[in-house]
Amino acid sequence: MPPLQDAGSKRQSRRRTSKSTFSIECDDNGEPTHCTNDGDFSAMGEALRLLFGTALLCTFGLYVAVQIACCTLWEWVDKRTINLIGFSTKFAEFVSPVTNLFVKNDKDGFMVLLLILQGVLLPLWFGYELYLSTIELNYSRIFFYNLVRIGPMYMNFMYCYTLCHKEAHNFGTLFKKPYNRVLKFCFNHWVGLFHGVLPGVFTISHVFNHHRYDNGNKDVMCTIMRPRDRVSSLVKYLPCFFSYALNISTVQSLLAEGKTAHALTAACGTLGWMAFVGMCAYIQPVFTLLTLVYAFVEGNLLLAVVQIGWHAFVDEDDPTNDYINSTTIIEGENFTLNEEYHTVHHQYAGAHWNKYLPLYAKHEDGYTSCVPTTFYRKNLFELYGMIAANDWDGLVDCFYPPFDSGLSREELILVFKRRLRSSGSKLAAGVGRTQRAKGDDVQYK
């Protein structure tokens, strides 16, 4: 890397390549300067957010960590023994001529099996365990239920949330007619109840708020109000994310925009979930707390990390850049239905998952025109761990080499630091695809 040149109290690193001019101002310690969120939050407000987030983690964090460790171990053992995951994949392919009769896209036949597993068998098991808990509360059975519910390497949890996501963006049209008359929004309105998904979170909040404002200042789960390279920011972000997960902040936002029908739909979703949880709690409150309520907290603790992972980077000089604002992981590990191509998802939110790779290739020039947020063969949780731990060398090691624009390791680290630390309401006001036309995807007008 060329030596940094003195420029008063700041120093500037410049590198000219065939593709771009690298220029980042640094302070006397060699750290990149960036915009901050100074003054955006009151000290009392931040203290309360930190207290709420810490209370959540202290109450549920250890149990979530144990669950994740057990489901990770489950996958490790399964791969080396009976390979149940591999058998399930082959079985889904074997019965696809039948299951494809029920779905609109012939790549989605597996959804029928998942609906049977998560929409029929799991609720029946839940009901049986709820009944047994009225006779004797057995904590080992509750732990086993939660472990199977989340699945090996959180696979069941991941499929549930992913299909709720896909179903919302397709407005509940995953199944063919006449089956769709009954199965429309079946994942959001039924399956999700057992995994902590409230009706309306994906179908209203996610679709009509997050994908309208694309992590900008009007996005109720905007991630860039604080620097993303520290754990404290995640802890303070948890109240924001849980307000979204309960539809609270979205209802407020929609009412302010005059979208009363959407607001009422989201509010009814929250009330419906509360009624379902309340009914089960009336039968056995402790069991309900450790299953349904725990599933809600567990799922949204994980999804808060996921949300920051998807939208951790922003360039204050180019805040509407799709290829920087959303994370792409080439050949990502432990992903479902090409969710790791998150830039493509924000460009074509309603596209079928099978089209993500061609759409990624279609816009490859966009990735090469900048230093995109594109990594290689990583799990998103692992990627966030590197960000929060300030493992800059690890981030450089997993950055997708074809898109480095000829920058050195040291220069890439400066880029990462600046993009992760840039924050605040002024920056957020200029972020998002709403600054430009939606292009081919017009479903959010």
Coordinates of C-alpha atoms in Angstrom, one line a residue, residues 3 101 112 165 350:
P3 CA 2.4 5.5 2.3
L101 CA -49.1 -30.8 -8.8
V112 CA -45.7 -29.4 0.2
H165 CA -40.6 -14.3 3.3
G350 CA -40.8 -10.7 -6.3

